[in-house]
Amino acid sequence: MAILVTGGAGYIGSHTCVELIQAGYDIVVVDNLCNSHKEAIHRVSELTNQSFTTYHIDLMDRELLELVFAKHDIEAVIHFAGLKAVGESVERPMKYYRQNLYSTIVLCEVMEKFGVYQLIFSSSATVYGIPKQMPIDEDAPLGAINPYGRTKQMIEQMLQDLAHANPHWRISLLRYFNPVGAHESGRIGEDPGGVPNNLLPFIAQVAIGRRKEVAVFGNDYDTIDGTGVRDYIHVVDLALGHLKALSKLSESSNLQVYNLGTGRGYSVLEMIAAYEKASGRKIPYRIASRRPGDIGLCYANTAKANAELGWRTERGIDEMCRDSWRWQSMNPNGYKQEEVFAEQV
Ligand code: NAD
Ligand code: WQD
């Protein structure tokens, strides 16, 4: 029996593949590499000393996906594949609705056809939109404020309807807060194409000298130092949350929702200071205006995941910055360097 990991070459997927293999699971990966590199898969294999099958296909290609299900004895799916850039989703909404919704529809239909009913879905704290209470618990009202977030909210709704219609389904909706950091080996990590949208990869690229300074988006929020506060979670803790959710799938009711965060927030300036400490480098920054659509404060109530999944984060801000820096300094150009090298030999 194998776990199918969609989007397994991506940032969170690759870290989860490592933890799955190390916990003894067989895995099969499907990824169209639209936002990732084959090299990530090679490194997962190297880190775990295990080979596994990876299909370079698009989830929307039903025929090919059916071949994957026909060939492997799949018991559960962890569905990471999707587009995730908020800004791009505002500019190209149909690309996001098409790719995120349709790939999930095809996946669920193929799963039903092959009698595979266990699914873990990558949702996001973004579904809460502008939260009215802090910390945010799973019962807080939803109200995503951009097309990307709305695709996540719509998929959640679709999966709830599916679970309601067919009691065979066992579905876990995991709402991630702000994943950061990298595997402690420094071999796999986050490798954004172009200008990073998120804070930590931007700080990392300033630290390594690829960018001049961090623009801090607003210092007039009602927070500890006026800058935005977020619940950053180490990607390995997040990956381990998936293993817990997987082991609980068959025991729980047929649809569950969990926040995956640490329950504590850090400001932009606190993150910059922690990164300076971890890297031993000065991180120049300037205060810029607020980013449209940003909120001041966002952190999770993690009580439900702690109690029901028996899961707790173990890595704090120092480990997040240390591991991000190790990855960034060992791979100043992300995965590209080795691909170029491989093409030359
Ligand atoms: P990522 O872009 O690194 O990984 C996604 C992977 O899916 C990529 O390897 C991409 O090539 C693949 N993919 C995309 N569309 C596909 C398709 N149609 N068929 C096959 N493969 C496809 O992103 P990530 O940061 O690892 O995020 C994983 C999931 O978690 C996404 O669904 C994302 O929306 C969600 N999420 C991410 C964050 C975050 O900040 N990173 C926060 C909350 C939720
Ligand atoms: C964090 C803080 C910024 C960049 C986004 C998505 C969300 C989810 C995670 C997928 C904020 C500030 C940032 C910079 C800055 N992704 N910042 N300068 O906005 O919480 O969430 O990623 O689901 O959907 O919206 O994360 O890392 O962009 O920002 O000052 O150059 O850093 O204002 O306070 P965010 P982020």
Tab-separated table of C-alpha atoms and ligand atoms in Angstrom:
chain	number	residue	atom	x	y	z
A	1	MET	CA	0.000	0.000	0.000
A	2	ALA	CA	1.286	3.452	-0.888
A	3	ILE	CA	0.541	7.076	-0.132
A	4	LEU	CA	0.100	9.215	-3.233
A	5	VAL	CA	1.641	12.650	-2.702
A	6	THR	CA	0.438	15.229	-5.220
A	7	GLY	CA	2.796	18.197	-5.471
A	8	GLY	CA	5.507	16.105	-3.818
A	9	ALA	CA	8.318	18.001	-5.557
A	10	GLY	CA	7.166	21.279	-4.001
A	11	TYR	CA	8.268	22.961	-0.805
A	12	ILE	CA	5.962	21.352	1.764
A	13	GLY	CA	5.471	18.186	-0.299
A	14	SER	CA	9.187	17.357	-0.494
A	15	HIS	CA	9.617	17.726	3.276
A	16	THR	CA	6.563	15.571	3.879
A	17	CYS	CA	7.902	12.897	1.505
A	18	VAL	CA	11.071	12.667	3.608
A	19	GLU	CA	9.099	12.223	6.829
A	20	LEU	CA	6.716	9.699	5.244
A	21	ILE	CA	9.573	7.550	3.960
A	22	GLN	CA	11.429	7.778	7.257
A	23	ALA	CA	8.270	6.642	9.039
A	24	GLY	CA	8.141	3.563	6.808
A	25	TYR	CA	5.498	4.554	4.256
A	26	ASP	CA	5.795	3.722	0.558
A	27	ILE	CA	5.113	6.793	-1.522
A	28	VAL	CA	4.254	7.652	-5.101
A	29	VAL	CA	4.575	11.253	-6.273
A	30	VAL	CA	2.633	13.122	-8.942
A	31	ASP	CA	3.885	16.594	-9.872
A	32	ASN	CA	3.793	18.592	-13.095
A	33	LEU	CA	6.855	20.603	-11.926
A	34	CYS	CA	5.126	23.909	-12.732
A	35	ASN	CA	6.582	25.387	-9.538
A	36	SER	CA	9.322	22.945	-8.569
A	37	HIS	CA	12.392	21.042	-9.737
A	38	LYS	CA	13.201	17.405	-10.360
A	39	GLU	CA	16.259	17.951	-8.227
A	40	ALA	CA	14.045	18.186	-5.119
A	41	ILE	CA	12.873	14.630	-5.781
A	42	HIS	CA	16.455	13.414	-6.237
A	43	ARG	CA	17.379	14.941	-2.936
A	44	VAL	CA	14.432	13.396	-1.092
A	45	SER	CA	15.624	10.079	-2.429
A	46	GLU	CA	19.221	10.789	-1.428
A	47	LEU	CA	18.244	11.964	2.083
A	48	THR	CA	16.146	8.878	2.751
A	49	ASN	CA	18.317	6.469	0.806
A	50	GLN	CA	15.179	5.205	-0.871
A	51	SER	CA	13.874	5.385	-4.399
A	52	PHE	CA	10.215	5.863	-5.251
A	53	THR	CA	8.167	6.460	-8.370
A	54	THR	CA	7.490	10.015	-9.470
A	55	TYR	CA	5.106	10.835	-12.310
A	56	HIS	CA	5.747	14.084	-14.100
A	57	ILE	CA	2.097	14.613	-15.008
A	58	ASP	CA	-0.643	17.147	-14.510
A	59	LEU	CA	-3.411	16.149	-12.127
A	60	MET	CA	-5.924	17.515	-14.592
A	61	ASP	CA	-4.900	14.767	-17.033
A	62	ARG	CA	-7.495	12.229	-15.961
A	63	GLU	CA	-6.286	9.411	-18.233
A	64	LEU	CA	-2.732	9.535	-16.938
A	65	LEU	CA	-3.885	9.874	-13.358
A	66	GLU	CA	-6.037	6.789	-13.765
A	67	LEU	CA	-2.976	4.896	-14.976
A	68	VAL	CA	-1.191	5.849	-11.753
A	69	PHE	CA	-4.081	4.541	-9.652
A	70	ALA	CA	-4.280	1.398	-11.762
A	71	LYS	CA	-0.575	0.674	-11.367
A	72	HIS	CA	-0.186	1.336	-7.623
A	73	ASP	CA	-2.093	0.113	-4.618
A	74	ILE	CA	-2.870	3.535	-3.170
A	75	GLU	CA	-4.425	3.733	0.273
A	76	ALA	CA	-4.473	7.506	0.835
A	77	VAL	CA	-3.671	10.764	-0.934
A	78	ILE	CA	-1.962	13.856	0.443
A	79	HIS	CA	-2.961	16.615	-1.929
A	80	PHE	CA	-0.441	19.470	-1.982
A	81	ALA	CA	-0.571	20.237	-5.705
A	82	GLY	CA	-1.902	23.660	-6.536
A	83	LEU	CA	-1.013	27.237	-7.330
A	84	LYS	CA	-0.382	29.491	-4.344
A	85	ALA	CA	0.695	33.026	-5.331
A	86	VAL	CA	-1.863	35.482	-3.979
A	87	GLY	CA	-0.828	38.397	-6.249
A	88	GLU	CA	-0.867	36.270	-9.398
A	89	SER	CA	-4.296	34.928	-8.432
A	90	VAL	CA	-5.641	38.489	-8.419
A	91	GLU	CA	-4.202	39.113	-11.888
A	92	ARG	CA	-5.096	35.729	-13.379
A	93	PRO	CA	-8.069	34.419	-11.396
A	94	MET	CA	-9.236	31.907	-14.009
A	95	LYS	CA	-5.853	30.203	-14.010
A	96	TYR	CA	-6.279	29.645	-10.261
A	97	TYR	CA	-9.918	28.579	-10.320
A	98	ARG	CA	-9.213	26.210	-13.194
A	99	GLN	CA	-6.049	24.635	-11.916
A	100	ASN	CA	-6.828	24.414	-8.191
A	101	LEU	CA	-10.480	23.430	-8.472
A	102	TYR	CA	-10.366	21.237	-11.541
A	103	SER	CA	-7.285	19.269	-10.443
A	104	THR	CA	-9.027	18.508	-7.141
A	105	ILE	CA	-12.237	17.492	-8.907
A	106	VAL	CA	-10.362	15.094	-11.207
A	107	LEU	CA	-8.388	13.713	-8.272
A	108	CYS	CA	-11.510	13.021	-6.187
A	109	GLU	CA	-13.349	11.443	-9.113
A	110	VAL	CA	-10.423	9.156	-9.865
A	111	MET	CA	-10.091	8.278	-6.176
A	112	GLU	CA	-13.773	7.317	-6.042
A	113	LYS	CA	-13.412	5.264	-9.199
A	114	PHE	CA	-10.581	3.273	-7.612
A	115	GLY	CA	-12.197	3.051	-4.178
A	116	VAL	CA	-9.590	5.230	-2.459
A	117	TYR	CA	-11.325	7.402	0.106
A	118	GLN	CA	-8.618	8.768	2.391
A	119	LEU	CA	-7.577	12.323	1.604
A	120	ILE	CA	-5.546	15.025	3.296
A	121	PHE	CA	-5.961	18.444	1.737
A	122	SER	CA	-3.603	21.453	1.987
A	123	SER	CA	-5.801	24.307	3.004
A	124	SER	CA	-4.629	27.594	4.410
A	125	ALA	CA	-5.257	30.110	7.168
A	126	THR	CA	-6.037	32.405	4.263
A	127	VAL	CA	-9.598	30.972	4.266
A	128	TYR	CA	-10.285	32.979	7.448
A	129	GLY	CA	-9.834	36.252	5.549
A	130	ILE	CA	-9.964	39.137	8.018
A	131	PRO	CA	-10.381	37.351	11.343
A	132	LYS	CA	-12.590	38.817	14.037
A	133	GLN	CA	-10.985	36.912	16.908
A	134	MET	CA	-7.448	36.003	17.830
A	135	PRO	CA	-6.195	33.324	18.156
A	136	ILE	CA	-8.207	31.829	15.302
A	137	ASP	CA	-9.934	28.522	15.958
A	138	GLU	CA	-11.387	26.176	13.365
A	139	ASP	CA	-14.934	27.408	13.960
A	140	ALA	CA	-14.123	31.002	13.078
A	141	PRO	CA	-16.131	32.299	10.122
A	142	LEU	CA	-14.514	31.931	6.698
A	143	GLY	CA	-14.163	34.762	4.218
A	144	ALA	CA	-11.148	34.556	1.940
A	145	ILE	CA	-10.347	37.915	0.384
A	146	ASN	CA	-8.467	36.957	-2.792
A	147	PRO	CA	-8.989	34.423	-5.602
A	148	TYR	CA	-6.284	32.053	-4.297
A	149	GLY	CA	-7.920	31.969	-0.866
A	150	ARG	CA	-11.337	31.523	-2.427
A	151	THR	CA	-10.114	28.456	-4.340
A	152	LYS	CA	-9.094	26.942	-0.988
A	153	GLN	CA	-12.420	27.844	0.577
A	154	MET	CA	-14.356	26.425	-2.387
A	155	ILE	CA	-12.366	23.197	-2.338
A	156	GLU	CA	-13.023	22.859	1.403
A	157	GLN	CA	-16.739	23.281	0.701
A	158	MET	CA	-16.621	20.783	-2.151
A	159	LEU	CA	-14.870	18.202	0.049
A	160	GLN	CA	-17.404	18.747	2.821
A	161	ASP	CA	-20.221	18.072	0.371
A	162	LEU	CA	-18.420	14.990	-0.886
A	163	ALA	CA	-17.893	13.643	2.640
A	164	HIS	CA	-21.531	14.333	3.425
A	165	ALA	CA	-22.740	12.526	0.307
A	166	ASN	CA	-20.570	9.453	0.712
A	167	PRO	CA	-19.711	8.194	4.209
A	168	HIS	CA	-16.783	6.155	2.890
A	169	TRP	CA	-14.679	9.287	2.624
A	170	ARG	CA	-12.152	10.113	5.356
A	171	ILE	CA	-10.948	13.668	4.757
A	172	SER	CA	-8.704	15.952	6.748
A	173	LEU	CA	-8.579	19.647	5.856
A	174	LEU	CA	-5.340	21.107	7.181
A	175	ARG	CA	-5.195	24.887	7.433
A	176	TYR	CA	-1.551	25.873	7.441
A	177	PHE	CA	-0.453	29.147	8.945
A	178	ASN	CA	2.948	30.439	7.678
A	179	PRO	CA	5.314	27.583	6.758
A	180	VAL	CA	9.009	28.526	6.853
A	181	GLY	CA	12.430	26.927	7.328
A	182	ALA	CA	13.902	23.895	5.672
A	183	HIS	CA	15.094	20.358	6.344
A	184	GLU	CA	17.950	20.495	8.811
A	185	SER	CA	20.310	18.846	6.314
A	186	GLY	CA	20.140	21.980	4.153
A	187	ARG	CA	19.482	19.742	1.103
A	188	ILE	CA	15.826	20.626	0.550
A	189	GLY	CA	14.040	23.916	1.161
A	190	GLU	CA	11.882	26.621	-0.343
A	191	ASP	CA	12.953	27.772	-3.798
A	192	PRO	CA	10.606	30.498	-5.024
A	193	GLY	CA	10.850	31.453	-8.690
A	194	GLY	CA	11.340	35.195	-9.274
A	195	VAL	CA	10.863	37.711	-6.490
A	196	PRO	CA	9.699	35.904	-3.336
A	197	ASN	CA	6.165	36.790	-2.239
A	198	ASN	CA	6.691	35.673	1.326
A	199	LEU	CA	8.719	37.273	4.068
A	200	LEU	CA	11.178	34.545	5.068
A	201	PRO	CA	12.477	33.669	1.596
A	202	PHE	CA	12.839	37.390	0.931
A	203	ILE	CA	14.874	37.880	4.120
A	204	ALA	CA	16.976	34.833	3.159
A	205	GLN	CA	17.774	36.332	-0.254
A	206	VAL	CA	18.759	39.645	1.341
A	207	ALA	CA	21.016	37.772	3.773
A	208	ILE	CA	22.768	35.924	0.925
A	209	GLY	CA	23.170	39.161	-1.067
A	210	ARG	CA	20.721	38.449	-3.896
A	211	ARG	CA	18.545	41.421	-2.851
A	212	LYS	CA	19.424	44.754	-1.302
A	213	GLU	CA	16.936	45.165	1.550
A	214	VAL	CA	13.650	43.985	2.967
A	215	ALA	CA	10.677	46.287	2.472
A	216	VAL	CA	8.689	46.062	5.728
A	217	PHE	CA	5.072	46.451	4.734
A	218	GLY	CA	3.739	48.865	7.344
A	219	ASN	CA	4.768	49.697	10.921
A	220	ASP	CA	1.476	51.174	12.076
A	221	TYR	CA	-0.462	47.997	12.891
A	222	ASP	CA	-1.754	47.419	16.391
A	223	THR	CA	1.012	44.919	17.210
A	224	ILE	CA	4.033	44.697	19.483
A	225	ASP	CA	6.195	46.939	17.247
A	226	GLY	CA	3.668	48.053	14.619
A	227	THR	CA	4.738	45.476	12.005
A	228	GLY	CA	2.618	42.502	10.891
A	229	VAL	CA	2.522	39.472	13.185
A	230	ARG	CA	2.196	35.915	11.830
A	231	ASP	CA	2.232	32.368	13.134
A	232	TYR	CA	5.353	30.954	11.443
A	233	ILE	CA	5.622	27.174	11.545
A	234	HIS	CA	8.727	25.114	10.753
A	235	VAL	CA	8.080	23.077	7.602
A	236	VAL	CA	9.282	19.862	9.267
A	237	ASP	CA	6.790	20.314	12.136
A	238	LEU	CA	4.151	20.927	9.474
A	239	ALA	CA	5.191	17.786	7.575
A	240	LEU	CA	4.931	15.769	10.794
A	241	GLY	CA	1.411	17.133	11.282
A	242	HIS	CA	0.472	15.357	8.030
A	243	LEU	CA	1.725	12.048	9.372
A	244	LYS	CA	-0.389	12.492	12.495
A	245	ALA	CA	-3.429	13.417	10.411
A	246	LEU	CA	-2.815	10.379	8.211
A	247	SER	CA	-2.675	8.003	11.154
A	248	LYS	CA	-5.917	9.447	12.573
A	249	LEU	CA	-7.867	9.473	9.296
A	250	SER	CA	-9.552	6.132	9.715
A	251	GLU	CA	-10.471	6.729	13.381
A	252	SER	CA	-12.213	10.059	13.084
A	253	SER	CA	-15.516	11.187	11.649
A	254	ASN	CA	-15.445	11.427	7.923
A	255	LEU	CA	-14.319	15.065	7.674
A	256	GLN	CA	-12.079	16.947	10.048
A	257	VAL	CA	-10.536	20.424	9.991
A	258	TYR	CA	-7.336	21.343	11.790
A	259	ASN	CA	-5.261	24.483	12.169
A	260	LEU	CA	-1.560	23.721	11.832
A	261	GLY	CA	0.431	26.521	13.436
A	262	THR	CA	2.416	27.065	16.608
A	263	GLY	CA	-0.125	29.260	18.377
A	264	ARG	CA	2.347	32.117	18.735
A	265	GLY	CA	3.068	35.068	16.506
A	266	TYR	CA	6.208	37.000	15.603
A	267	SER	CA	6.448	40.414	14.006
A	268	VAL	CA	8.353	41.224	10.825
A	269	LEU	CA	11.036	43.023	12.852
A	270	GLU	CA	11.344	40.066	15.231
A	271	MET	CA	11.833	37.761	12.243
A	272	ILE	CA	14.509	40.035	10.796
A	273	ALA	CA	16.327	40.160	14.146
A	274	ALA	CA	16.153	36.359	14.544
A	275	TYR	CA	17.501	35.889	11.010
A	276	GLU	CA	20.390	38.261	11.685
A	277	LYS	CA	21.257	36.163	14.722
A	278	ALA	CA	20.996	32.881	12.813
A	279	SER	CA	22.978	34.034	9.791
A	280	GLY	CA	25.432	36.359	11.475
A	281	ARG	CA	24.644	38.844	8.704
A	282	LYS	CA	23.126	42.294	8.784
A	283	ILE	CA	19.688	42.386	7.106
A	284	PRO	CA	19.059	45.922	5.856
A	285	TYR	CA	15.407	46.936	5.805
A	286	ARG	CA	13.240	49.966	5.192
A	287	ILE	CA	9.699	50.698	6.279
A	288	ALA	CA	7.335	50.744	3.280
A	289	SER	CA	3.600	51.253	3.037
A	290	ARG	CA	1.144	48.521	3.967
A	291	ARG	CA	0.603	45.774	1.391
A	292	PRO	CA	-3.000	45.816	0.131
A	293	GLY	CA	-5.031	42.971	1.617
A	294	ASP	CA	-2.677	42.419	4.586
A	295	ILE	CA	-3.948	42.062	8.129
A	296	GLY	CA	-1.998	43.113	11.230
A	297	LEU	CA	-2.243	40.027	13.379
A	298	CYS	CA	-2.797	36.339	12.613
A	299	TYR	CA	-2.055	33.310	14.762
A	300	ALA	CA	-3.666	29.963	15.374
A	301	ASN	CA	-5.514	28.338	18.189
A	302	THR	CA	-3.900	24.915	17.922
A	303	ALA	CA	-5.808	23.230	20.763
A	304	LYS	CA	-7.805	20.962	18.449
A	305	ALA	CA	-4.791	19.635	16.537
A	306	ASN	CA	-2.848	19.235	19.791
A	307	ALA	CA	-5.635	17.272	21.465
A	308	GLU	CA	-7.071	15.227	18.606
A	309	LEU	CA	-3.959	14.591	16.512
A	310	GLY	CA	-1.576	14.391	19.463
A	311	TRP	CA	0.638	16.784	17.521
A	312	ARG	CA	2.703	19.678	18.773
A	313	THR	CA	5.319	21.821	17.085
A	314	GLU	CA	8.831	21.349	18.420
A	315	ARG	CA	10.881	23.859	16.453
A	316	GLY	CA	10.929	27.531	17.407
A	317	ILE	CA	11.940	30.749	15.666
A	318	ASP	CA	15.679	30.047	16.079
A	319	GLU	CA	15.421	26.658	14.342
A	320	MET	CA	13.210	28.158	11.618
A	321	CYS	CA	15.814	30.829	10.823
A	322	ARG	CA	18.804	28.515	11.318
A	323	ASP	CA	17.457	25.898	8.897
A	324	SER	CA	16.298	28.474	6.370
A	325	TRP	CA	19.766	30.013	6.448
A	326	ARG	CA	21.504	26.636	6.125
A	327	TRP	CA	19.415	25.842	3.037
A	328	GLN	CA	19.929	29.337	1.564
A	329	SER	CA	23.677	29.430	2.175
A	330	MET	CA	24.249	25.886	0.891
A	331	ASN	CA	22.060	26.573	-2.184
A	332	PRO	CA	22.408	30.277	-2.953
A	333	ASN	CA	20.493	29.832	-6.226
A	334	GLY	CA	18.089	27.212	-4.974
A	335	TYR	CA	17.940	23.974	-6.983
A	336	LYS	CA	18.966	25.617	-10.251
A	337	GLN	CA	22.704	25.451	-9.760
A	338	GLU	CA	22.850	21.687	-9.887
A	339	GLU	CA	20.443	21.449	-12.795
A	340	VAL	CA	22.683	23.707	-14.866
A	341	PHE	CA	25.670	21.661	-13.785
A	342	ALA	CA	23.880	18.435	-14.688
A	343	GLU	CA	23.111	19.748	-18.167
A	344	GLN	CA	26.764	20.600	-18.757
A	345	VAL	CA	28.200	17.200	-17.927
B	1	NAD	P1	4.729	24.546	-4.038
B	1	NAD	O1	4.354	25.412	-5.181
B	1	NAD	O2	6.156	24.508	-3.629
B	1	NAD	O3	4.239	23.040	-4.287
B	1	NAD	C1	3.107	22.743	-5.052
B	1	NAD	C2	3.496	21.664	-6.035
B	1	NAD	O4	2.359	21.293	-6.803
B	1	NAD	C3	4.575	22.134	-7.021
B	1	NAD	O5	5.614	21.181	-7.038
B	1	NAD	C4	3.843	22.196	-8.362
B	1	NAD	O6	4.708	21.904	-9.427
B	1	NAD	C5	2.751	21.159	-8.173
B	1	NAD	N1	1.532	21.358	-8.975
B	1	NAD	C6	0.791	22.479	-9.059
B	1	NAD	N2	-0.286	22.277	-9.850
B	1	NAD	C7	-0.227	20.976	-10.269
B	1	NAD	C8	-1.041	20.162	-11.102
B	1	NAD	N3	-2.152	20.646	-11.685
B	1	NAD	N4	-0.681	18.881	-11.312
B	1	NAD	C9	0.446	18.387	-10.745
B	1	NAD	N5	1.257	19.109	-9.951
B	1	NAD	C10	0.931	20.394	-9.711
B	1	NAD	O7	3.803	24.991	-2.815
B	1	NAD	P2	3.919	24.613	-1.277
B	1	NAD	O8	4.358	25.816	-0.546
B	1	NAD	O9	4.653	23.340	-1.105
B	1	NAD	O10	2.368	24.423	-0.951
B	1	NAD	C11	1.753	23.161	-1.013
B	1	NAD	C12	0.274	23.343	-0.776
B	1	NAD	O11	0.066	23.991	0.478
B	1	NAD	C13	-0.432	24.212	-1.820
B	1	NAD	O12	-1.693	23.666	-2.078
B	1	NAD	C14	-0.557	25.557	-1.126
B	1	NAD	O13	-1.668	26.278	-1.600
B	1	NAD	C15	-0.755	25.124	0.311
B	1	NAD	N6	-0.327	26.147	1.276
B	1	NAD	C16	0.928	26.666	1.190
B	1	NAD	C17	1.331	27.655	2.094
B	1	NAD	C18	2.682	28.296	1.992
B	1	NAD	O14	2.860	29.401	2.505
B	1	NAD	N7	3.663	27.649	1.394
B	1	NAD	C19	0.436	28.079	3.099
B	1	NAD	C20	-0.819	27.507	3.152
B	1	NAD	C21	-1.197	26.529	2.235
B	2	WQD	C1	4.190	37.808	6.370
B	2	WQD	C2	4.332	39.187	6.993
B	2	WQD	C3	3.716	40.969	5.496
B	2	WQD	C4	6.967	40.264	2.641
B	2	WQD	C5	0.805	34.481	2.630
B	2	WQD	C6	-0.458	34.176	1.888
B	2	WQD	C7	-1.212	33.079	2.557
B	2	WQD	C8	-0.325	31.847	2.813
B	2	WQD	C9	1.005	32.206	3.408
B	2	WQD	C10	-0.704	30.168	1.183
B	2	WQD	C11	3.173	40.129	6.653
B	2	WQD	C12	5.192	41.041	5.823
B	2	WQD	C13	6.102	40.202	3.706
B	2	WQD	C14	7.864	41.378	2.543
B	2	WQD	C15	6.941	42.255	4.590
B	2	WQD	N1	-0.021	31.136	1.613
B	2	WQD	N2	6.082	41.169	4.670
B	2	WQD	N3	7.789	42.323	3.537
B	2	WQD	O1	0.794	37.389	3.943
B	2	WQD	O2	0.788	36.048	6.091
B	2	WQD	O3	0.491	34.888	3.954
B	2	WQD	O4	1.605	33.285	2.693
B	2	WQD	O5	-1.763	29.774	1.569
B	2	WQD	O6	-2.281	32.778	1.726
B	2	WQD	O7	-1.252	35.351	1.852
B	2	WQD	O8	2.713	35.799	4.497
B	2	WQD	O9	5.150	35.865	4.197
B	2	WQD	O10	3.686	37.196	2.607
B	2	WQD	O11	3.918	37.952	4.973
B	2	WQD	O12	6.942	43.130	5.457
B	2	WQD	O13	8.644	41.513	1.605
B	2	WQD	O14	5.503	39.814	6.432
B	2	WQD	O15	3.154	42.257	5.427
B	2	WQD	O16	2.968	40.943	7.774
B	2	WQD	P1	1.130	36.144	4.642
B	2	WQD	P2	3.921	36.659	3.971
